[in-house]
Coordinates of N, CA and C in Angstrom, one line a residue:
M2 N 0.8 -1.2 0.0 CA 0.0 0.0 0.0 C 0.9 1.2 0.0
Q3 N 0.5 2.2 -0.8 CA 1.2 3.5 -0.8 C 0.8 4.4 0.3
S4 N 1.7 5.3 0.6 CA 1.4 6.3 1.7 C 0.5 7.4 1.1
L5 N -0.3 8.0 2.0 CA -1.2 9.1 1.5 C -0.3 10.2 1.0
G6 N -0.7 10.8 -0.1 CA 0.0 11.8 -0.8 C 1.0 11.3 -1.8
A7 N 1.2 10.0 -1.9 CA 2.2 9.5 -2.8 C 1.6 9.7 -4.2
V8 N 2.5 10.0 -5.2 CA 2.1 10.3 -6.6 C 2.8 9.2 -7.4
Q9 N 2.0 8.7 -8.4 CA 2.5 7.6 -9.2 C 1.9 7.7 -10.6
C10 N 2.7 7.2 -11.6 CA 2.2 7.3 -13.0 C 1.6 5.9 -13.3
V11 N 0.4 5.9 -13.8 CA -0.3 4.6 -14.1 C -0.8 4.7 -15.6
T12 N -1.0 3.6 -16.2 CA -1.5 3.5 -17.6 C -3.0 3.0 -17.5
I13 N -3.9 3.9 -18.0 CA -5.3 3.6 -18.0 C -5.8 3.6 -19.4
V14 N -6.2 2.5 -19.9 CA -6.7 2.3 -21.3 C -5.6 2.9 -22.3
G15 N -4.4 2.6 -22.1 CA -3.3 3.0 -23.0 C -2.8 4.4 -22.8
T16 N -3.3 5.2 -21.8 CA -3.0 6.6 -21.6 C -2.3 6.7 -20.3
Q17 N -1.1 7.3 -20.2 CA -0.4 7.5 -19.0 C -1.1 8.6 -18.2
T18 N -1.3 8.4 -16.9 CA -2.0 9.4 -16.1 C -1.3 9.5 -14.7
L19 N -1.1 10.7 -14.2 CA -0.5 10.9 -12.9 C -1.6 10.9 -11.9
V20 N -1.4 10.0 -10.8 CA -2.5 9.9 -9.8 C -1.8 10.1 -8.4
R21 N -2.6 10.5 -7.4 CA -2.2 10.7 -6.1 C -3.0 9.9 -5.1
C22 N -2.4 9.3 -4.1 CA -3.1 8.5 -3.1 C -3.8 9.4 -2.1
E23 N -5.1 9.3 -2.0 CA -5.9 10.2 -1.1 C -6.8 9.4 -0.3
M24 N -7.5 10.0 0.7 CA -8.3 9.3 1.6 C -9.7 9.8 1.6
S25 N -10.7 8.9 1.6 CA -12.1 9.3 1.6 C -12.9 8.3 2.5
T26 N -13.5 8.8 3.5 CA -14.3 8.0 4.5 C -13.4 6.8 4.9
N27 N -12.2 7.0 5.4 CA -11.3 6.0 5.9 C -10.9 4.9 4.8
T28 N -11.1 5.3 3.5 CA -10.7 4.4 2.5 C -9.7 5.1 1.5
P29 N -8.5 4.5 1.4 CA -7.6 5.2 0.4 C -8.0 4.9 -1.0
Y30 N -7.7 5.8 -1.9 CA -8.0 5.6 -3.3 C -7.1 6.5 -4.1
W31 N -7.0 6.2 -5.4 CA -6.1 6.9 -6.3 C -7.0 8.0 -7.1
N32 N -6.5 9.2 -7.0 CA -7.3 10.3 -7.7 C -6.3 11.0 -8.7
K33 N -6.9 11.2 -9.9 CA -6.1 11.9 -11.0 C -5.6 13.2 -10.5
V34 N -4.4 13.6 -10.8 CA -3.8 14.9 -10.5 C -4.3 15.8 -11.6
E35 N -5.1 16.8 -11.2 CA -5.7 17.8 -12.1 C -4.7 18.7 -12.6
G36 N -4.8 19.1 -13.9 CA -3.9 20.1 -14.5 C -2.6 19.6 -15.0
V37 N -2.5 18.2 -15.0 CA -1.3 17.6 -15.5 C -1.7 16.6 -16.6
E38 N -1.1 16.8 -17.8 CA -1.4 15.8 -18.8 C -0.2 14.8 -18.9
G39 N -0.6 13.6 -18.9 CA 0.4 12.5 -19.0 C 1.3 12.5 -17.7
C40 N 2.5 11.9 -17.9 CA 3.4 11.8 -16.7 C 4.7 12.6 -17.0
P41 N 5.1 13.5 -16.1 CA 6.4 14.2 -16.4 C 7.5 13.2 -16.3
D42 N 8.6 13.5 -17.1 CA 9.8 12.6 -17.0 C 10.4 12.6 -15.7
A43 N 10.9 11.5 -15.2 CA 11.5 11.4 -13.9 C 12.9 11.9 -13.9

């Protein structure tokens, strides 16, 4: 399990997306980082 606030690049339906681990009602989930297209180079 990732720590809250962790950011990761994932591929969803062939498109790379930057997501952040967040918490909602005591359940962690991955939320798309708004304002960022694709994944920045590491």
